[in-house]
Short mmCIF file of C-alpha atoms in Angstrom, two decimals:
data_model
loop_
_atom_site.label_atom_id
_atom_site.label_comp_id
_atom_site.label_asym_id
_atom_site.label_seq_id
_atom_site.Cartn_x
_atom_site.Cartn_y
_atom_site.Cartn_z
CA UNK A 4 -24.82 4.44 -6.78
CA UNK A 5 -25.18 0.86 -5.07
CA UNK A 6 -23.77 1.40 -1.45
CA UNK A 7 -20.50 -0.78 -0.99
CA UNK A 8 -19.97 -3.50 2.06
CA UNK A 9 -19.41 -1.67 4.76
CA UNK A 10 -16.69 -3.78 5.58
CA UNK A 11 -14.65 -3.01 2.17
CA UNK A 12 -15.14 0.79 3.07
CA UNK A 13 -13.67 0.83 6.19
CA UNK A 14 -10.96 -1.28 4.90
CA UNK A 15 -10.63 1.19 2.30
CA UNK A 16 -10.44 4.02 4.82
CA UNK A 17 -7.72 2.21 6.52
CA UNK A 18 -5.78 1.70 3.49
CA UNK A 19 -6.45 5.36 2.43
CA UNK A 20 -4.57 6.45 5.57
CA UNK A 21 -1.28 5.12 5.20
CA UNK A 22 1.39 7.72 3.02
CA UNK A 23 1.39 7.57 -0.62
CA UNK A 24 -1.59 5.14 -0.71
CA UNK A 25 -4.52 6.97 -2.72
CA UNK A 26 -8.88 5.94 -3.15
CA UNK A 27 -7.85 3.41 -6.37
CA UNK A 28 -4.93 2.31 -4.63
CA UNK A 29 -6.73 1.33 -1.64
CA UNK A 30 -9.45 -0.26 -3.27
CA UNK A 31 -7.22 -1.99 -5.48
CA UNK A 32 -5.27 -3.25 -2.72
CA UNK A 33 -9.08 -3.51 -0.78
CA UNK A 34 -10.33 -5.86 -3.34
CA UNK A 35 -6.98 -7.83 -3.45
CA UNK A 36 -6.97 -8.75 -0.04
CA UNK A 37 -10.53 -10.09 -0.20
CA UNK A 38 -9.42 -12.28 -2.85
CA UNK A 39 -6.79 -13.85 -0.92
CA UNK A 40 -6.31 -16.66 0.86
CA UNK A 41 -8.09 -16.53 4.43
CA UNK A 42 -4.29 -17.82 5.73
CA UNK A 43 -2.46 -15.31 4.07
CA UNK A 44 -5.12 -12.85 5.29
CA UNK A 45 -4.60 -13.93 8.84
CA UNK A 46 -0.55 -13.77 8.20
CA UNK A 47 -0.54 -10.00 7.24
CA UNK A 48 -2.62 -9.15 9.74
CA UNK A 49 -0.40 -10.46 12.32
CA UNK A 50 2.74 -9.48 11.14
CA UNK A 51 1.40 -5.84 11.32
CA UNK A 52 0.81 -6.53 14.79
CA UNK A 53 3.34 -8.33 15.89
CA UNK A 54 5.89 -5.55 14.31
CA UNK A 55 3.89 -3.00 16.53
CA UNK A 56 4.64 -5.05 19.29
CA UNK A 57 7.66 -6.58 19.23
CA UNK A 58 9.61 -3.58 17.71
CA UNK A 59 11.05 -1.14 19.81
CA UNK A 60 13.85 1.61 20.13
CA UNK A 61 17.26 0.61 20.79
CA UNK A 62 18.46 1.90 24.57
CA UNK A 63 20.83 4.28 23.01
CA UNK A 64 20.19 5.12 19.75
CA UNK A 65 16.60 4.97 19.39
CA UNK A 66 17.01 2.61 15.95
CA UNK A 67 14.38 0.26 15.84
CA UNK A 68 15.73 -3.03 17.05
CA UNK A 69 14.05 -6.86 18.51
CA UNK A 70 16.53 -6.50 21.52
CA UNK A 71 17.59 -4.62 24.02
CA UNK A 72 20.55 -3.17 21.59
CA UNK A 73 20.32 -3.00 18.62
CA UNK A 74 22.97 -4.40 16.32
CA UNK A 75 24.98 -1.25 15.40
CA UNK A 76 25.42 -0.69 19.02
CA UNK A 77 26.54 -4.17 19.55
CA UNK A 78 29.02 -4.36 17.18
CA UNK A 79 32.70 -4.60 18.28
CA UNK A 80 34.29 -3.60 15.19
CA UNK A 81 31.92 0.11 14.44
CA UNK A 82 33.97 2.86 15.12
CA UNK A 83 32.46 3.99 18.29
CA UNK A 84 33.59 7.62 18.89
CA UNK A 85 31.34 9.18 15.80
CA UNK A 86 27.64 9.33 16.07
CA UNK A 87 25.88 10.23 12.67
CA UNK A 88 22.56 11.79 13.30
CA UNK A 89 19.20 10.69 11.75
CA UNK A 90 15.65 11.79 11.31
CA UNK A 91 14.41 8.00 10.60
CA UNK A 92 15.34 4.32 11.27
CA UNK A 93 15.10 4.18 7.20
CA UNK A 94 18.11 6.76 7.15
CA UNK A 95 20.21 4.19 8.87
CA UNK A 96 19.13 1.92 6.42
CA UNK A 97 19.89 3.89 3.34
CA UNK A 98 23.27 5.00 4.93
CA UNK A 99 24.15 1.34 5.79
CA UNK A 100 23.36 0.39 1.95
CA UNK A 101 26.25 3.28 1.25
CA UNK A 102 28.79 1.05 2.98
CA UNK A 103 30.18 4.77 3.19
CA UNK A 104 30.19 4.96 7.11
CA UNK A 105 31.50 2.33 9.98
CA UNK A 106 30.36 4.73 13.25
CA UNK A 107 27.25 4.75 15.23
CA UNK A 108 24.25 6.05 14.59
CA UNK A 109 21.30 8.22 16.71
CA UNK A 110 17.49 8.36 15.36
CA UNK A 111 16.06 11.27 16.65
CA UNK A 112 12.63 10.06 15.68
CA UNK A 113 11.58 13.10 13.77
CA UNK A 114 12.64 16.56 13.13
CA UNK A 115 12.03 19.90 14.37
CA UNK A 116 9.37 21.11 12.69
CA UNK A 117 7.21 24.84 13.99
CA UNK A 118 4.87 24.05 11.09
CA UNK A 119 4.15 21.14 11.68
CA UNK A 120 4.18 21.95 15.65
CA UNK A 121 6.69 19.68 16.32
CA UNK A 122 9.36 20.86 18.92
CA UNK A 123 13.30 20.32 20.65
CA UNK A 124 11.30 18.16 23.05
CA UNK A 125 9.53 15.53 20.51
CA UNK A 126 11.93 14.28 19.05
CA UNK A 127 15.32 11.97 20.39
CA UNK A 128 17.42 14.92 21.86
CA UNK A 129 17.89 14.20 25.40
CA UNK A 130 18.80 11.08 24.53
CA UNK A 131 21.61 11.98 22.20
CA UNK A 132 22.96 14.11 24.71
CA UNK A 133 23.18 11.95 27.41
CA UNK A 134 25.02 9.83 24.97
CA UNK A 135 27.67 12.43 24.73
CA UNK A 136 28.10 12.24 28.84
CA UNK A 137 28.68 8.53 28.92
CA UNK A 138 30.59 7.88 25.39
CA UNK A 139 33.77 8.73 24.57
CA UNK A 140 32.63 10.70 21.13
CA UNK A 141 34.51 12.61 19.39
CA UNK A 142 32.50 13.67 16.57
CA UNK A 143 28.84 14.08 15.46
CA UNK A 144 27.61 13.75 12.08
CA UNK A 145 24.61 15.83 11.23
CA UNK A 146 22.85 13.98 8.49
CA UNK A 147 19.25 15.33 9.12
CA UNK A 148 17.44 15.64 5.25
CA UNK A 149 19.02 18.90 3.32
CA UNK A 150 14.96 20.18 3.58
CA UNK A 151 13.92 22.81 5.37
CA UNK A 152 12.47 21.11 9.10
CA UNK A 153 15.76 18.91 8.10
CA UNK A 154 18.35 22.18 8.28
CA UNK A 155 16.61 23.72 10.95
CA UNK A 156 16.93 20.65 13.08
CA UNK A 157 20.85 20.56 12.49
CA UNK A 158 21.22 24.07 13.26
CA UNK A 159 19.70 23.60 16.70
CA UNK A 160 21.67 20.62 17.07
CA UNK A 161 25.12 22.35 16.10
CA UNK A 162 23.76 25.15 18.69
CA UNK A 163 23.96 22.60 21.81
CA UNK A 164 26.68 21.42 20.66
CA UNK A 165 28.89 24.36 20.60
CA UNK A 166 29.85 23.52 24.47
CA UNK A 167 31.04 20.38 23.94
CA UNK A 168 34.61 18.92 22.72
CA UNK A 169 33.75 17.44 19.52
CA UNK A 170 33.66 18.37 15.95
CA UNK A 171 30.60 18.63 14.40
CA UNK A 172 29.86 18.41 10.65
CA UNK A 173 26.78 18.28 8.32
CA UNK A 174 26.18 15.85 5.57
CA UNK A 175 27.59 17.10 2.18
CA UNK A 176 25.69 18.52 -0.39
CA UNK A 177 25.43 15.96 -3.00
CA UNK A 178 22.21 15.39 -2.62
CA UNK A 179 19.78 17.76 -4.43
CA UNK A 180 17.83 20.36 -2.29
CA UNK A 181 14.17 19.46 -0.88
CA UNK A 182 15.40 15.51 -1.14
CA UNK A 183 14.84 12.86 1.09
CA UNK A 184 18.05 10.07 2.03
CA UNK A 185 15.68 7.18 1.08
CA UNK A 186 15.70 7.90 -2.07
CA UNK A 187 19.24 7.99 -2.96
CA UNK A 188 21.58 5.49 -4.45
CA UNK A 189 24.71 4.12 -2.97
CA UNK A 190 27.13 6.77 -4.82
CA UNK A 191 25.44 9.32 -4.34
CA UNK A 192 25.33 8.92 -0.71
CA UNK A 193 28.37 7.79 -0.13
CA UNK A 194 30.25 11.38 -1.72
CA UNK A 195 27.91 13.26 0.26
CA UNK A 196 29.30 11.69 3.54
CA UNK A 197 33.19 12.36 1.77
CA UNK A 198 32.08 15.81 1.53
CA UNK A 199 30.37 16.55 4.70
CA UNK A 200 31.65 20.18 6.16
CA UNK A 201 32.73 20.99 9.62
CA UNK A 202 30.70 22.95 11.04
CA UNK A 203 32.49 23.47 14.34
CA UNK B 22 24.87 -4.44 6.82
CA UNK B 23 23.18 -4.91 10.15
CA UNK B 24 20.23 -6.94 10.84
CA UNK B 25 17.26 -5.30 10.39
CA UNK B 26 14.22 -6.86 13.57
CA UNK B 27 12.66 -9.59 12.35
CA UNK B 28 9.52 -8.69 12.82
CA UNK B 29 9.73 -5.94 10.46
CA UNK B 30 11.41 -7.66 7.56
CA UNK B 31 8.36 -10.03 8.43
CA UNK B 32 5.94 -6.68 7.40
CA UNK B 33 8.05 -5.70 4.68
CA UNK B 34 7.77 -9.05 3.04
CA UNK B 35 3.90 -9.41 3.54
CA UNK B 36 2.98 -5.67 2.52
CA UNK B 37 5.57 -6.55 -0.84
CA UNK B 38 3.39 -9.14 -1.89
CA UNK B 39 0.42 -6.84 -2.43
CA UNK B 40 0.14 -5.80 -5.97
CA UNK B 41 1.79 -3.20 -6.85
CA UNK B 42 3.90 -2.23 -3.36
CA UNK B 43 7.59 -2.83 -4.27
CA UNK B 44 9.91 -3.34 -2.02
CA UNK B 45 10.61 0.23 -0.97
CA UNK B 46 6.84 1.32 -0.15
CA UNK B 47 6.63 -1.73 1.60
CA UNK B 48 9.81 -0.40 3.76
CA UNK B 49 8.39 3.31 3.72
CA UNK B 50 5.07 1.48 4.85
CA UNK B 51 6.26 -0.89 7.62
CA UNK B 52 8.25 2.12 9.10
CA UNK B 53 4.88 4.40 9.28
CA UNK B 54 3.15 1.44 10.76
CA UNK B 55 5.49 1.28 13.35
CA UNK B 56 5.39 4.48 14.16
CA UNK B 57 1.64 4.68 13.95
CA UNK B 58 -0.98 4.83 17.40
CA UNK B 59 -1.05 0.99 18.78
CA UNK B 60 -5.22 1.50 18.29
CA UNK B 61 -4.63 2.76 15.03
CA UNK B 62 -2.35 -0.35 14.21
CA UNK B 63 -5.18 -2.77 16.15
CA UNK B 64 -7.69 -1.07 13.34
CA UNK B 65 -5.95 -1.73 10.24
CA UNK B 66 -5.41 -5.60 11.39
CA UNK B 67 -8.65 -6.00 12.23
CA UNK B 68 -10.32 -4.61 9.06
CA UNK B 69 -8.32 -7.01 6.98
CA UNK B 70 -9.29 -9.80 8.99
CA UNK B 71 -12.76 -8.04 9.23
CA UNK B 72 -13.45 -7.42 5.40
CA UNK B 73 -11.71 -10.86 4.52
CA UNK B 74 -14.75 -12.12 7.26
CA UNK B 75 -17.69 -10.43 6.09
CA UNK B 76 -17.58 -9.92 2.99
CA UNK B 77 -19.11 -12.72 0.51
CA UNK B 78 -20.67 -13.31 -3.10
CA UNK B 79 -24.13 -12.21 -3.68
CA UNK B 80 -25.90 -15.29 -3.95
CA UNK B 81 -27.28 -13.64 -7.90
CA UNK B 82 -24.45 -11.39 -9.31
CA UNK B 83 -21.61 -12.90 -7.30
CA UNK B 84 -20.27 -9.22 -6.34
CA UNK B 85 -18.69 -8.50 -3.10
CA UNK B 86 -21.76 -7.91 -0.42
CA UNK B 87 -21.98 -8.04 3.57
CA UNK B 88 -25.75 -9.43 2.64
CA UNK B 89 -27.23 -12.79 1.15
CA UNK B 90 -28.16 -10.38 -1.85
CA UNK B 91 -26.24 -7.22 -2.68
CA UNK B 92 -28.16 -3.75 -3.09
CA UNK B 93 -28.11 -3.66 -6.61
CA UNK B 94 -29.91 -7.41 -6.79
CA UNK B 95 -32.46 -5.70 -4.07
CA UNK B 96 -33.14 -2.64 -5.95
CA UNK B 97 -36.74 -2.52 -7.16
CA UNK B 98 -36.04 0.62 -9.21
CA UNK B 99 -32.90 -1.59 -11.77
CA UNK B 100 -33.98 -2.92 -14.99
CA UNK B 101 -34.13 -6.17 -14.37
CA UNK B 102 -34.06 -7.65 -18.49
CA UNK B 103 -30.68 -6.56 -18.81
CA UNK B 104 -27.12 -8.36 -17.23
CA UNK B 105 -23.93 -6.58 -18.02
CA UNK B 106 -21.19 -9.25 -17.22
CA UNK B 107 -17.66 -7.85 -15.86
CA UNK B 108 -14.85 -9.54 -14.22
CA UNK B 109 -14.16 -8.07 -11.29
CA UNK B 110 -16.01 -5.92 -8.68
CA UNK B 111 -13.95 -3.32 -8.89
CA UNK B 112 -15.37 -2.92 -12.07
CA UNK B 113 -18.76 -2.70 -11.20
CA UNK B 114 -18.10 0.36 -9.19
CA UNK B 115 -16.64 1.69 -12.62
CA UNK B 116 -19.88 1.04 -14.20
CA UNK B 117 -22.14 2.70 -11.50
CA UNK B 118 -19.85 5.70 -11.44
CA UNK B 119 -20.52 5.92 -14.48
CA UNK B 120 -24.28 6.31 -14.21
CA UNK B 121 -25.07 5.16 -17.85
CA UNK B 122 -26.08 1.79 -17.18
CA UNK B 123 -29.62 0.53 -14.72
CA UNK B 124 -29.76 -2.91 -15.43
CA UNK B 125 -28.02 -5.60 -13.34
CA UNK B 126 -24.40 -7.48 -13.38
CA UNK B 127 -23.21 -10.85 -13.09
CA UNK B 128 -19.32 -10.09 -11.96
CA UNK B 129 -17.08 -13.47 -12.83
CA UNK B 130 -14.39 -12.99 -10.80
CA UNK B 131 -11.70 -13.60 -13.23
CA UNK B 132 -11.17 -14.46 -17.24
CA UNK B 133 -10.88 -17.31 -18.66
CA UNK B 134 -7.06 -17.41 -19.02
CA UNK B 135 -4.67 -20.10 -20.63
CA UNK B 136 -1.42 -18.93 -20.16
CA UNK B 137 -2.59 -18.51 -16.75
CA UNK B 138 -4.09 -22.29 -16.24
CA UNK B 139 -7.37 -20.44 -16.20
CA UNK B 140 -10.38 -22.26 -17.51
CA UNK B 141 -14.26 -21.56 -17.79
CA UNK B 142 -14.61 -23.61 -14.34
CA UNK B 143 -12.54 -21.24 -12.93
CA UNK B 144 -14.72 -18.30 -12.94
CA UNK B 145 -18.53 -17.61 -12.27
CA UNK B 146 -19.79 -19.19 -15.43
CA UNK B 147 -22.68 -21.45 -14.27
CA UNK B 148 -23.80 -18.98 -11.92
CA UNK B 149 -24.55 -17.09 -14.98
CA UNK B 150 -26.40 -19.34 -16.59
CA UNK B 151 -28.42 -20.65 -13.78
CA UNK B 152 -29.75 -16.86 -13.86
CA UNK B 153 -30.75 -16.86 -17.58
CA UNK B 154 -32.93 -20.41 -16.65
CA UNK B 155 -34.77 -18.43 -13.35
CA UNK B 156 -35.06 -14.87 -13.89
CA UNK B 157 -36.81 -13.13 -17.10
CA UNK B 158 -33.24 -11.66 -19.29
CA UNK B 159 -33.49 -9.74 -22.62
CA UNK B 160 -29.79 -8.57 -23.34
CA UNK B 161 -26.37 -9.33 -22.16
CA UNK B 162 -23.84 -7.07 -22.33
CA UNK B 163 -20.27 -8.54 -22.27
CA UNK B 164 -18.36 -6.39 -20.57
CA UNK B 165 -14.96 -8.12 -19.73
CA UNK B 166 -11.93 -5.96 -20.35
CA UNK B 167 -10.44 -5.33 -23.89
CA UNK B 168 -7.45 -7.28 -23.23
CA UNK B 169 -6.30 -10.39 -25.03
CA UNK B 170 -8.04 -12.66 -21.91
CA UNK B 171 -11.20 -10.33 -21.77
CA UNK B 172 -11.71 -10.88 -25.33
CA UNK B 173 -11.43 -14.59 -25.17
CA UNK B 174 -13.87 -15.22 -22.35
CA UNK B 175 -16.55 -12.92 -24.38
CA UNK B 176 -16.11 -14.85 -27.41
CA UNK B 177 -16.34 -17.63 -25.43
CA UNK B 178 -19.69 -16.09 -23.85
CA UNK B 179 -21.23 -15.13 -26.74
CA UNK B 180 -20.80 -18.72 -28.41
CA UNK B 181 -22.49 -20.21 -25.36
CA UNK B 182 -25.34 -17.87 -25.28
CA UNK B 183 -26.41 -18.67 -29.38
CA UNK B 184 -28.50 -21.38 -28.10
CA UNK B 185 -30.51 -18.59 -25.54
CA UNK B 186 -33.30 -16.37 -27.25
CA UNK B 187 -31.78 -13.00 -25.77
CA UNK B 188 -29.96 -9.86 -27.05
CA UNK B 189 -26.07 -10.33 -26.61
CA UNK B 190 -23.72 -7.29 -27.03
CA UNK B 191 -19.70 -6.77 -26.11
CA UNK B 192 -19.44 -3.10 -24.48
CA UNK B 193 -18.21 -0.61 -27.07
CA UNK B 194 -14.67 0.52 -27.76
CA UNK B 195 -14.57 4.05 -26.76
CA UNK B 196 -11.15 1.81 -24.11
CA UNK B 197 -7.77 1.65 -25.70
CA UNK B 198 -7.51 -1.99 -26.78
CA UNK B 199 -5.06 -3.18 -23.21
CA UNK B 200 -6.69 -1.02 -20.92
CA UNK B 201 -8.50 -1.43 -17.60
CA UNK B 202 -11.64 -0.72 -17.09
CA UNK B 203 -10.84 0.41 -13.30
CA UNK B 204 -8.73 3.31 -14.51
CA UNK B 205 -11.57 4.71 -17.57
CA UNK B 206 -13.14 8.46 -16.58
CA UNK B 207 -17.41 8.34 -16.58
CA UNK B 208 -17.62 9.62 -19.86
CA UNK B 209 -15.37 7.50 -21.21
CA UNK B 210 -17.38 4.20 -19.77
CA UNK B 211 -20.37 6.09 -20.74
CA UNK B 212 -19.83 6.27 -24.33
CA UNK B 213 -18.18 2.76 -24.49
CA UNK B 214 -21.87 1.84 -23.06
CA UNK B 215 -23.75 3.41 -25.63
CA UNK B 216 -21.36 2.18 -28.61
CA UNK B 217 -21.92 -1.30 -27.36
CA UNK B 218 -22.38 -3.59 -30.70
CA UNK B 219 -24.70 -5.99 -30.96
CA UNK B 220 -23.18 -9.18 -30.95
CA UNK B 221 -26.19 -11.72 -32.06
#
């Protein structure tokens, strides 16, 4: 078989790596971009870059934010003394679609994880609890995915959490087993933040 | 809802105009890129600018190369009498997994489309038949899609090519009629190869 560019191949590799992006799917996308317009070409490059760069972690919840703070955190009218925990900036997103919740927010960044080797340590912890020294909170949501890294992560969390003065709860089961928040629709996520149980 | 950075609705936008990334893989997409190494975000910007760079039409066949002639054009060992004529490149790589078919291509890089303002000009007509006055060509096979717009720019082929003394056939329908050759198996392609009809 006739060898390809080396240039579509390693664009093709490239492609290949991001999630849910198969071979066809990369070479369809691949041949697509070859075919466009050297401008628009230029523009998607950049914007991939310039979202690397310019994006970062809000000071105190870790969201992804252009500033310093992001907006959540900014906003005068949130209630500020309930934090609802996160695995991913795209969690805040689908909650916020919801309209189901007016608190804060904290992205851990990830989720405990032994198979995967991911530990406490790797992911946003530290920085939730120094939230809890400096804000007047008085209770934590714990809205990690109802999977398996996702209910091992909010046991640890309801663990640490046992010595402080705040309720705790855990999203409530309205969402089907082995799901994932992003995938949810508005209803469905806003009943399983009505139903979330106290844990504590 | 708040305000998602900039620079990432600026991602989500650009990756949403690739075919067939709707608007939530383009999320789910920008969010992994974020979170991706900053060399492995420098990579996949610079093999999109890179392929978009380097690659170019074979001078003969008009497929993508990184050369002035592509490797099937250079290959001694091809049967050089015979042209099979697709639209895309993607579609040559179709063909050659297919490994029933040694002669050479002429790729058009498009159909001739009216409801899509696309005319014979449009595509790589006249590179076509500057090859049937310089090299030595016994058959064509027409090989364009089986789709309303493949169809069209055969027939349109094949009444062009009357006036040539050469072999002209349409590849053979082993493809649902409104299929894509991309997404055929090699047995499939194969026997659609064989079953080509003889068109003049």
């Amino acid at each position: 078989m006739a060898r390809r560019a080396q240039s579509i191949d390693a664009l093709i590799a490239a492609l290949n790596h991001l999630p849910g992006i198969g071979t066809k799917t990369a070479q369809r996308l691949a041949y697509h971009i070859i075919d466009m317009d050297e401008g628009d070409v230029a523009h998607l490059a950049s914007t991939i870059v310039d979202a690397k760069h310019t994006v970062k972690k809000c000071r105190v919840c870790q969201n992804f934010t252009d500033e310093e703070l992001c907006d959540i955190c900014r906003d005068p009218t949130r209630d500020r003394s309930t934090i609802c925990v996160v695995e991913f900036p795209k969690d805040v997103e689908a909650l916020e679609r919801s309209h189901g919740y007016h608190g804060l927010y904290h992205v851990l960044h990830g989720v405990i994880s032994p198979s995967k080797g991911k530990s406490a340590e790797d992911i946003s912890i530290d920085e939730l609890f120094e939230r809890l020294r400096t804000e007047d909170i008085r209770e934590i949501i714990l809205a990690t995915n109802p999977t398996g890294d996702g209910e091992t992560t909010a046991l640890y969390l309801s663990g640490l959490l046992k010595n402080f003065d705040l309720q705790v709860s855990r999203i409530g089961y309205g969402l089907p087993v082995g799901g994932d928040l992003e995938f949810y629709d508005e209803v469905t996520i806003s009943t399983a933040l009505e139903n979330r149980r106290i844990l504590k």
